[in-house]
PDB file of C-alpha atoms in Angstrom:
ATOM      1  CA  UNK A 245     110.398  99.997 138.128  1.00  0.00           C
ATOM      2  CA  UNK A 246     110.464  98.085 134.930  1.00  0.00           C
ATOM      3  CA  UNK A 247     113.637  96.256 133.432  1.00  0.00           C
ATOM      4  CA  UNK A 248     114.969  97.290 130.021  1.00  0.00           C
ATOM      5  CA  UNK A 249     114.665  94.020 129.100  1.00  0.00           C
ATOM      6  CA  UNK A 250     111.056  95.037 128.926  1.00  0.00           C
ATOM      7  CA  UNK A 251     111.429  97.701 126.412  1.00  0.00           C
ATOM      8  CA  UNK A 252     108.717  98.122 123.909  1.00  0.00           C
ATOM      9  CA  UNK A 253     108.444 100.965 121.578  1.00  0.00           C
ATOM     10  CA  UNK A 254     105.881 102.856 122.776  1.00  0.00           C
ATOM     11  CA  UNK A 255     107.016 102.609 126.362  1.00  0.00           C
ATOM     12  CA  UNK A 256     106.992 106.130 128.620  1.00  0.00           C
ATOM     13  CA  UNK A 257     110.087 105.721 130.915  1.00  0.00           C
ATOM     14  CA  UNK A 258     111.316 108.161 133.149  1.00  0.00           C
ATOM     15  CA  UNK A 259     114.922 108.952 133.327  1.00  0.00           C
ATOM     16  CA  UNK A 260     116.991 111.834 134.831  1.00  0.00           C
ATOM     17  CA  UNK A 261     113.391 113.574 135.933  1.00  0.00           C
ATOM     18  CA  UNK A 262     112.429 113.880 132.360  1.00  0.00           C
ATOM     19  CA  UNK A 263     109.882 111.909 130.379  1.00  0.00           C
ATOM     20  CA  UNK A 264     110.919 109.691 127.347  1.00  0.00           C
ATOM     21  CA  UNK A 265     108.991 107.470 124.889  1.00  0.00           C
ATOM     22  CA  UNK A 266     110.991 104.632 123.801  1.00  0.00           C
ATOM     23  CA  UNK A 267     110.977 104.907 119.863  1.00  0.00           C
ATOM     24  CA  UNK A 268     113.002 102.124 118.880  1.00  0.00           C
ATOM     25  CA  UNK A 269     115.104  99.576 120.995  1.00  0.00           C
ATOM     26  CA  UNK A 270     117.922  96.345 120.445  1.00  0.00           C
ATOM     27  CA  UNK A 271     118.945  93.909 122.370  1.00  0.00           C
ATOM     28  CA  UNK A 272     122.586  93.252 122.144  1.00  0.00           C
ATOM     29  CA  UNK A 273     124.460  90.211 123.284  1.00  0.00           C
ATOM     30  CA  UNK A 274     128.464  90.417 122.433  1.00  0.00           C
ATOM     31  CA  UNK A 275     130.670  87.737 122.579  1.00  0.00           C
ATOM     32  CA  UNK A 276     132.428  89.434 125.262  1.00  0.00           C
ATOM     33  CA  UNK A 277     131.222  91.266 128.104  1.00  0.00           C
ATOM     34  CA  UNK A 278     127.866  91.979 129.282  1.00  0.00           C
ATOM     35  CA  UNK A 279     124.515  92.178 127.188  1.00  0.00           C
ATOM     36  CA  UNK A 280     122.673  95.658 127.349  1.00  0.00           C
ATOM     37  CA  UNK A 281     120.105  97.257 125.507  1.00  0.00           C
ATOM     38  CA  UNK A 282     120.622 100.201 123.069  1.00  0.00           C
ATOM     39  CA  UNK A 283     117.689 102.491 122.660  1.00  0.00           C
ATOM     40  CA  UNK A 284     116.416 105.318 120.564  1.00  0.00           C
ATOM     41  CA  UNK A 285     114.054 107.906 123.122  1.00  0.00           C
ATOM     42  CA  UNK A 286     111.913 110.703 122.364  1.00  0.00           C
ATOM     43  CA  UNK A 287     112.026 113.540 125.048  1.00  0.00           C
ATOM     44  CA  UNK A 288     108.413 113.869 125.418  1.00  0.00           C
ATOM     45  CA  UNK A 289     108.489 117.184 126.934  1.00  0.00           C
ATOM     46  CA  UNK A 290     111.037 118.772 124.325  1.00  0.00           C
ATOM     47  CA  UNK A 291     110.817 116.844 121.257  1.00  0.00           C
ATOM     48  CA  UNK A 292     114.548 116.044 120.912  1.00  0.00           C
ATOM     49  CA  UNK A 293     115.376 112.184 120.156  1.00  0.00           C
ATOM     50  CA  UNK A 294     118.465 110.534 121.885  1.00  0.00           C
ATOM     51  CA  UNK A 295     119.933 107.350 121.926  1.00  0.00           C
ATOM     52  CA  UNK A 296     120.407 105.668 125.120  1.00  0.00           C
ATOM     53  CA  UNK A 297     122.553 102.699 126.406  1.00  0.00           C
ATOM     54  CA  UNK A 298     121.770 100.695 129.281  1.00  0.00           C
ATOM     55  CA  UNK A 299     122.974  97.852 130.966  1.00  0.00           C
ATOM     56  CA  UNK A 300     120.234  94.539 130.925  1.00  0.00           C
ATOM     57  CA  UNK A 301     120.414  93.884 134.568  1.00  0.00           C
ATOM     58  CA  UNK A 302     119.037  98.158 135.029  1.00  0.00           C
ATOM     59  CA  UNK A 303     116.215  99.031 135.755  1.00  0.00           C
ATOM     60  CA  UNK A 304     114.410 101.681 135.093  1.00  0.00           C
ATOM     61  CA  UNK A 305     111.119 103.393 136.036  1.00  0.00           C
ATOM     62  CA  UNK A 306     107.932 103.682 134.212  1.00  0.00           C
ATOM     63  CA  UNK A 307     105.896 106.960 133.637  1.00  0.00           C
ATOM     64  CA  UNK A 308     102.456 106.767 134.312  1.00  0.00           C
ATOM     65  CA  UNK A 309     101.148 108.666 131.404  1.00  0.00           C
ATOM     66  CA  UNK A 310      96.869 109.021 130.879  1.00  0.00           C
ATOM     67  CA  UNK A 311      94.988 109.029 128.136  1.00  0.00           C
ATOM     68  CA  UNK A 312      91.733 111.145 128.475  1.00  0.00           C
ATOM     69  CA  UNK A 313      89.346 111.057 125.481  1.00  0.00           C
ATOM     70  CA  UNK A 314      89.174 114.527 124.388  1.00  0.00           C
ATOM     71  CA  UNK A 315      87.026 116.008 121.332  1.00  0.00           C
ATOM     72  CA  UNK A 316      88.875 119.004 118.903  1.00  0.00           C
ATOM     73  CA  UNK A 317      86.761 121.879 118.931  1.00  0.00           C
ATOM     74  CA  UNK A 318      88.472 124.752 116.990  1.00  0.00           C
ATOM     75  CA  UNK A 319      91.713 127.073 116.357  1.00  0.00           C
ATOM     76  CA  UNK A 320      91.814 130.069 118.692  1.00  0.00           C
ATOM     77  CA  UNK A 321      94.939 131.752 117.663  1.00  0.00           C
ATOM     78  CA  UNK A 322      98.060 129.703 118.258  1.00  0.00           C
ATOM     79  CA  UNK A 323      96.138 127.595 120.569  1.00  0.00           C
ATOM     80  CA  UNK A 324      93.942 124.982 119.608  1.00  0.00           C
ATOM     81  CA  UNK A 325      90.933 123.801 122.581  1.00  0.00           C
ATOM     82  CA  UNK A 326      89.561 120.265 122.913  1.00  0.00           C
ATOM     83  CA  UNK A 327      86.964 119.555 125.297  1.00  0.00           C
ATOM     84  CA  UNK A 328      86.782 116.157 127.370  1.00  0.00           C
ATOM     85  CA  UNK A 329      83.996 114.337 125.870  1.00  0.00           C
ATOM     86  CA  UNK A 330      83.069 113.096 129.945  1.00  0.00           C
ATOM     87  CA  UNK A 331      83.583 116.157 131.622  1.00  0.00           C
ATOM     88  CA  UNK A 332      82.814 119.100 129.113  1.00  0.00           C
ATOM     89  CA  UNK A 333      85.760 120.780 130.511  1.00  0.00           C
ATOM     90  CA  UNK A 334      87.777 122.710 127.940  1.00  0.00           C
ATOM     91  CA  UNK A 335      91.697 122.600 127.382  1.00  0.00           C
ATOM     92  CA  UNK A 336      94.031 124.741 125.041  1.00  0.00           C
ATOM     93  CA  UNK A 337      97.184 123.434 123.709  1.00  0.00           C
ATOM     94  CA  UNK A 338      99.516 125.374 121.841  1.00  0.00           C
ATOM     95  CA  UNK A 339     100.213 125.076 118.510  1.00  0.00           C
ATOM     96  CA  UNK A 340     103.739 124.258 118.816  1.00  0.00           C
ATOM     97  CA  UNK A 341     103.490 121.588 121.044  1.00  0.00           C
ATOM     98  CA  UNK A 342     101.055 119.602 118.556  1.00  0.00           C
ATOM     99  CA  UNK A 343     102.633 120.837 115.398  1.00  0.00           C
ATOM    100  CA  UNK A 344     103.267 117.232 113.806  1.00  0.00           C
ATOM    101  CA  UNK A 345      99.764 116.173 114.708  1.00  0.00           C
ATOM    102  CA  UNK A 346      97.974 119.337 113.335  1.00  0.00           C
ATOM    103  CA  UNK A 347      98.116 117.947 109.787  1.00  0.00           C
ATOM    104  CA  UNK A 348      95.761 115.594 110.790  1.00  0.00           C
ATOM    105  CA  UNK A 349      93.328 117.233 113.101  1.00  0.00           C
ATOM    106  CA  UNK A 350      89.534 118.282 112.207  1.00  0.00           C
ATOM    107  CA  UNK A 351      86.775 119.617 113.971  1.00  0.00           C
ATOM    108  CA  UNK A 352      84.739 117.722 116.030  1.00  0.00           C
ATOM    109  CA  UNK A 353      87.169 114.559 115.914  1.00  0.00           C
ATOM    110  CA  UNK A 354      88.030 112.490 118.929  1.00  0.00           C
ATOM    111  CA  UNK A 355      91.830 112.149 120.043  1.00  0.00           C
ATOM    112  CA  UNK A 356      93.331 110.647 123.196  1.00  0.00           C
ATOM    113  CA  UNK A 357      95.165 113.553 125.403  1.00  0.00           C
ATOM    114  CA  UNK A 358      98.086 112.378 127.176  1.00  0.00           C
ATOM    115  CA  UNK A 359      98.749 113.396 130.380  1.00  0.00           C
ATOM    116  CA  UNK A 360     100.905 113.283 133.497  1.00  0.00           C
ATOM    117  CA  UNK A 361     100.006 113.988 136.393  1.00  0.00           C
ATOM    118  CA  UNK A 362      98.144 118.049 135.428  1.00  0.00           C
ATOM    119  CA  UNK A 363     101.107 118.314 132.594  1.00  0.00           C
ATOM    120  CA  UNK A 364     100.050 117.760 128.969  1.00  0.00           C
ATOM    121  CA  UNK A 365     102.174 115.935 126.859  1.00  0.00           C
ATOM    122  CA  UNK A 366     100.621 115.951 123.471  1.00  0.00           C
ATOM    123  CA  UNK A 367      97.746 114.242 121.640  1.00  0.00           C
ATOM    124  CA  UNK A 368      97.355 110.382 120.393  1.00  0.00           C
ATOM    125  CA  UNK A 369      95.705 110.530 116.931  1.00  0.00           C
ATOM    126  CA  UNK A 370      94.093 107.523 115.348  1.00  0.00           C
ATOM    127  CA  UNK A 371      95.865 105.214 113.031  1.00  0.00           C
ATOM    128  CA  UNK A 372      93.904 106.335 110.202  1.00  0.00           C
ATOM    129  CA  UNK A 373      91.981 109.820 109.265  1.00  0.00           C
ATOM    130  CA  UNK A 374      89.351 110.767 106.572  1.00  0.00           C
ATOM    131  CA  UNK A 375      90.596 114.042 104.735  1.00  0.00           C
ATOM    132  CA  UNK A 376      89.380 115.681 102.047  1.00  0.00           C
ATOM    133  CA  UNK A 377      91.033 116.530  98.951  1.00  0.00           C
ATOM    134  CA  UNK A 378      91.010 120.751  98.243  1.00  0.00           C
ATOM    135  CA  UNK A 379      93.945 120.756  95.343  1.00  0.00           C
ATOM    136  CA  UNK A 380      95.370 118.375  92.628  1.00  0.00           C
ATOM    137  CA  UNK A 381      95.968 118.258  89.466  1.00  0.00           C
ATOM    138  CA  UNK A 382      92.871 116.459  87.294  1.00  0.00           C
ATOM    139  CA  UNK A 383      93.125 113.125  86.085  1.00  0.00           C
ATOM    140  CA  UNK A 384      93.543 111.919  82.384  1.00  0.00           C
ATOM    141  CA  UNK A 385      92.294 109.357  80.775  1.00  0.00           C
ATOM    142  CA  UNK A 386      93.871 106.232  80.635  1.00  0.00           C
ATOM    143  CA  UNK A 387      95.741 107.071  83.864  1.00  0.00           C
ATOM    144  CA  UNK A 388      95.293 103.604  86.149  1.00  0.00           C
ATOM    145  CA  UNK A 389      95.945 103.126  89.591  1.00  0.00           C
ATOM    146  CA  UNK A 390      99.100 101.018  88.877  1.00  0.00           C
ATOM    147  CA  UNK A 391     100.584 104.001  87.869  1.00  0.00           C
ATOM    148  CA  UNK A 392     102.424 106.804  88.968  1.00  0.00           C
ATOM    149  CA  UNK A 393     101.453 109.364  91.463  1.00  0.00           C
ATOM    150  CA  UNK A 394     100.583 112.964  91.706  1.00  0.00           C
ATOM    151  CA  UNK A 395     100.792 115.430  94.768  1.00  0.00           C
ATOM    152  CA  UNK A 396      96.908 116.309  96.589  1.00  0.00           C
ATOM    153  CA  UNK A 397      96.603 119.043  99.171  1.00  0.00           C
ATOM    154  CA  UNK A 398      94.113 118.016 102.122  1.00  0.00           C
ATOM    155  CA  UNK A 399      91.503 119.975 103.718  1.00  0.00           C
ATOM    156  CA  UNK A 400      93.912 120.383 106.645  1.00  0.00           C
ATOM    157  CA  UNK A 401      96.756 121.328 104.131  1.00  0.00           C
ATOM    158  CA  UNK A 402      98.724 118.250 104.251  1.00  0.00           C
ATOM    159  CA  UNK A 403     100.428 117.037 100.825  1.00  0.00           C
ATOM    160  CA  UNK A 404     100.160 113.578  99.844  1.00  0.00           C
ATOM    161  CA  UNK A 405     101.497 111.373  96.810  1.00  0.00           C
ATOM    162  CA  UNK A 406      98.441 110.083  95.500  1.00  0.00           C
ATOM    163  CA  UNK A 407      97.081 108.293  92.274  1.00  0.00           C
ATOM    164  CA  UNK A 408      96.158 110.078  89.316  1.00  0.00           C
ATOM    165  CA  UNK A 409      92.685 108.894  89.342  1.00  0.00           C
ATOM    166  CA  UNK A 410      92.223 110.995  92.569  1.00  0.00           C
ATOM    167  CA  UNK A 411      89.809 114.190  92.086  1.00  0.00           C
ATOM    168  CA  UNK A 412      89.185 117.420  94.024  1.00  0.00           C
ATOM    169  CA  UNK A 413      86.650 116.675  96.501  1.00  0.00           C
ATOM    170  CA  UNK A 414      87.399 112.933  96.911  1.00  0.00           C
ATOM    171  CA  UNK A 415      87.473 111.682 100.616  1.00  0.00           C
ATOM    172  CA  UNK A 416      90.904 109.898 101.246  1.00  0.00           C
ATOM    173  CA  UNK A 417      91.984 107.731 104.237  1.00  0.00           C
ATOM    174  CA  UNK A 418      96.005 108.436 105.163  1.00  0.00           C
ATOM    175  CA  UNK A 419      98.039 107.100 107.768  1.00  0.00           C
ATOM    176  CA  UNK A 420      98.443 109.212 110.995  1.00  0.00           C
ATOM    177  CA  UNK A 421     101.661 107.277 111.173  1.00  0.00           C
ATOM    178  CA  UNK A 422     103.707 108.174 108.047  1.00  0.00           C
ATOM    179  CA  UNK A 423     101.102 110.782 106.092  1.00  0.00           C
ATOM    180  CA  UNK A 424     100.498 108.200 103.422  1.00  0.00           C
ATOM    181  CA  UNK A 425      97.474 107.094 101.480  1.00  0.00           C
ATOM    182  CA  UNK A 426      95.831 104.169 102.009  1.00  0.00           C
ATOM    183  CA  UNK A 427      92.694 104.063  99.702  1.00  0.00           C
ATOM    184  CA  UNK A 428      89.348 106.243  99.004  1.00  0.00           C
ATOM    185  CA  UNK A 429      87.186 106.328 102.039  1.00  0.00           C
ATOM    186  CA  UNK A 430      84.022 104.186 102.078  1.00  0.00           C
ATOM    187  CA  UNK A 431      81.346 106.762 101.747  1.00  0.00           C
TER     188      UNK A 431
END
């Protein structure tokens, strides 16, 4: 059991026998009555977000959630298979359950499977991916990188706002977190 004084995003709680990640939490102190904790969870079986009070003297109790080290190893339909990188066995998760994250994922790359108990949950990607850019419109002359920005489809078919010196065929790392770009990868 863990008080929600303790909150941190991230956190797996569970709470009415389902799993929730806390996304975002407050603190709240009124002048008058009791402090408690306001809370913003993600249903980690469903998907759906809801926003929780509690009191600060509850408490409530924490998921254990793993995180195996599993390797991507291709597209088999609507499933997708990764294969744990100590075990060699192979696990399929379907597409819809990993939608978000499948705008990141390549072949061969390493993600953290989360799991409780024998149920997956979904996959941890790293804060930062190397994608390759199929489609954008070519750069002109004179264009600098202080400038505007232009849209670039990825090798995995994401779309992000990039700057116009950016060329087919340029390697980009973009935030898992938001889908952004952060710079040209070091090659």
């Amino acid at each position: 059991m863990i008080s929600v004084n303790n909150f941190k995003n991230g956190l797996t709680i569970q709470v009415d026998g389902d799993l929730w990640r806390v996304v975002e939490f407050q603190h709240v102190k009124p002048g008058k009555g009791s402090a408690f904790v306001r809370s913003k969870l993600k249903n980690l079986r469903t998907g759906a977000v809801q926003e929780k009070t509690f009191r600060a003297t509850e408490k409530i109790e924490k998921a254990q959630i793993d995180s195996k080290q599993m390797q991507y190893l291709y597209a088999d339909g609507e499933n997708y298979v990764f294969m744990d990188t100590t075990t060699y066995e192979q696990l399929e998760l379907p597409g819809d359950e990993i939608r978000d994250e499948l705008k990141y994922l390549k072949e061969n790359m390493t993600v953290g499977v989360q799991m409780h108990g024998a149920e997956t949950l979904g996959i941890d990607l790293p804060n930062t991916v190397d994608l390759t850019v199929t489609a954008t419109e070519p750069g002109i002359r004179g264009d600098t990188s202080s400038g505007g920005t232009k849209p670039a489809t990825m090798e995995t078919g994401l779309v992000v706002q990039v700057p116009f010196f950016i060329n087919v065929d340029d390697v980009l790392t973009i935030n898992t977190g938001d889908g952004s770009y952060i710079s040209r990868a070091n090659s």
